[in-house]
């Protein structure tokens, strides 16, 4: 139910930047800046339009595929994510 969650959560209406590396994911908005280790995520789910980095049931980071500037950037993200999480799943 990504659309319902999006509409109900104010922080999702801020523009944010994610920077992925093999060690961490950096989150940055106008109001916050944080760095998270990959080990908080247990799975990567992929749908036609989104990636879901799963932390726990109903807790995930939603990444629209449209944010990647090209196929190479998208593939690099997939390689990093798949090397850092235990499970991948197409939903």
Tab-separated table of C-alpha atoms in Angstrom:
chain	number	residue	atom	x	y	z
A	1	UNK	CA	0.000	0.000	0.000
A	2	UNK	CA	2.738	2.508	-0.900
A	3	UNK	CA	0.348	5.252	-2.049
A	4	UNK	CA	-1.600	5.269	1.234
A	5	UNK	CA	1.610	5.337	3.282
A	6	UNK	CA	2.963	8.131	1.097
A	7	UNK	CA	-0.125	10.315	1.486
A	8	UNK	CA	-0.219	9.888	5.278
A	9	UNK	CA	3.470	10.541	6.014
A	10	UNK	CA	4.696	14.154	5.906
A	11	UNK	CA	8.387	13.244	5.565
A	12	UNK	CA	7.668	11.603	2.210
A	13	UNK	CA	6.676	14.966	0.781
A	14	UNK	CA	10.210	16.326	1.214
A	15	UNK	CA	12.710	15.911	-1.573
A	16	UNK	CA	15.475	13.572	-0.465
A	17	UNK	CA	18.726	12.190	-1.739
A	18	UNK	CA	20.072	8.685	-1.209
A	19	UNK	CA	23.701	7.775	-1.795
A	20	UNK	CA	24.435	4.050	-1.921
A	21	UNK	CA	27.821	2.529	-1.231
A	22	UNK	CA	28.848	-1.007	-0.346
A	23	UNK	CA	29.059	-0.024	3.331
A	24	UNK	CA	26.202	2.411	3.915
A	25	UNK	CA	23.189	4.294	2.623
A	26	UNK	CA	23.223	8.052	3.204
A	27	UNK	CA	19.848	9.824	3.511
A	28	UNK	CA	19.627	13.569	3.161
A	29	UNK	CA	16.678	16.001	3.209
A	30	UNK	CA	16.377	19.648	4.192
A	31	UNK	CA	15.608	18.595	7.762
A	32	UNK	CA	17.682	15.431	8.323
A	33	UNK	CA	20.913	13.758	7.362
A	34	UNK	CA	21.682	10.210	8.384
A	35	UNK	CA	23.770	7.227	7.434
A	36	UNK	CA	22.539	3.663	7.799
A	37	UNK	CA	24.367	0.391	7.496
A	38	UNK	CA	23.057	-2.217	5.099
A	39	UNK	CA	22.658	-4.770	7.902
A	40	UNK	CA	19.381	-3.151	8.998
A	41	UNK	CA	17.837	-4.531	5.809
A	42	UNK	CA	16.979	-8.197	5.407
A	43	UNK	CA	15.615	-8.257	1.862
A	44	UNK	CA	15.266	-6.459	-1.441
A	45	UNK	CA	11.875	-6.712	-3.092
A	46	UNK	CA	11.412	-5.529	-6.636
A	47	UNK	CA	8.215	-4.659	-8.480
A	48	UNK	CA	7.759	-3.129	-11.911
A	49	UNK	CA	8.122	0.444	-10.596
A	50	UNK	CA	9.776	0.201	-7.161
A	51	UNK	CA	12.483	-1.343	-5.016
A	52	UNK	CA	11.583	-2.119	-1.396
A	53	UNK	CA	14.462	-2.420	1.061
A	54	UNK	CA	12.844	-4.472	3.814
A	55	UNK	CA	13.741	-3.908	7.488
A	56	UNK	CA	10.827	-5.717	9.153
A	57	UNK	CA	7.193	-6.468	8.342
A	58	UNK	CA	5.628	-3.181	7.180
A	59	UNK	CA	8.914	-1.294	7.651
A	60	UNK	CA	10.800	-0.614	4.458
A	61	UNK	CA	12.550	2.002	2.366
A	62	UNK	CA	10.729	2.576	-0.915
A	63	UNK	CA	12.832	3.552	-3.920
A	64	UNK	CA	11.102	4.440	-7.191
A	65	UNK	CA	12.985	3.040	-10.178
A	66	UNK	CA	12.433	6.300	-12.079
A	67	UNK	CA	15.056	8.053	-9.906
A	68	UNK	CA	17.971	6.261	-11.525
A	69	UNK	CA	19.419	8.364	-14.341
A	70	UNK	CA	20.184	5.395	-16.585
A	71	UNK	CA	20.326	1.614	-16.786
A	72	UNK	CA	23.934	1.500	-15.557
A	73	UNK	CA	23.079	3.388	-12.365
A	74	UNK	CA	20.101	1.098	-11.748
A	75	UNK	CA	22.226	-2.016	-12.291
A	76	UNK	CA	24.916	-0.737	-9.933
A	77	UNK	CA	22.291	-0.210	-7.218
A	78	UNK	CA	20.975	-3.752	-7.771
A	79	UNK	CA	24.466	-5.240	-7.530
A	80	UNK	CA	25.233	-3.407	-4.295
A	81	UNK	CA	21.850	-4.190	-2.733
A	82	UNK	CA	21.890	-7.864	-3.707
A	83	UNK	CA	25.383	-8.268	-2.278
A	84	UNK	CA	24.305	-6.752	1.071
A	85	UNK	CA	20.880	-8.323	1.786
A	86	UNK	CA	20.007	-11.951	2.393
A	87	UNK	CA	16.949	-12.277	0.168
A	88	UNK	CA	15.733	-10.861	-3.116
A	89	UNK	CA	12.187	-11.247	-4.342
A	90	UNK	CA	10.097	-10.073	-7.303
A	91	UNK	CA	6.636	-8.949	-6.221
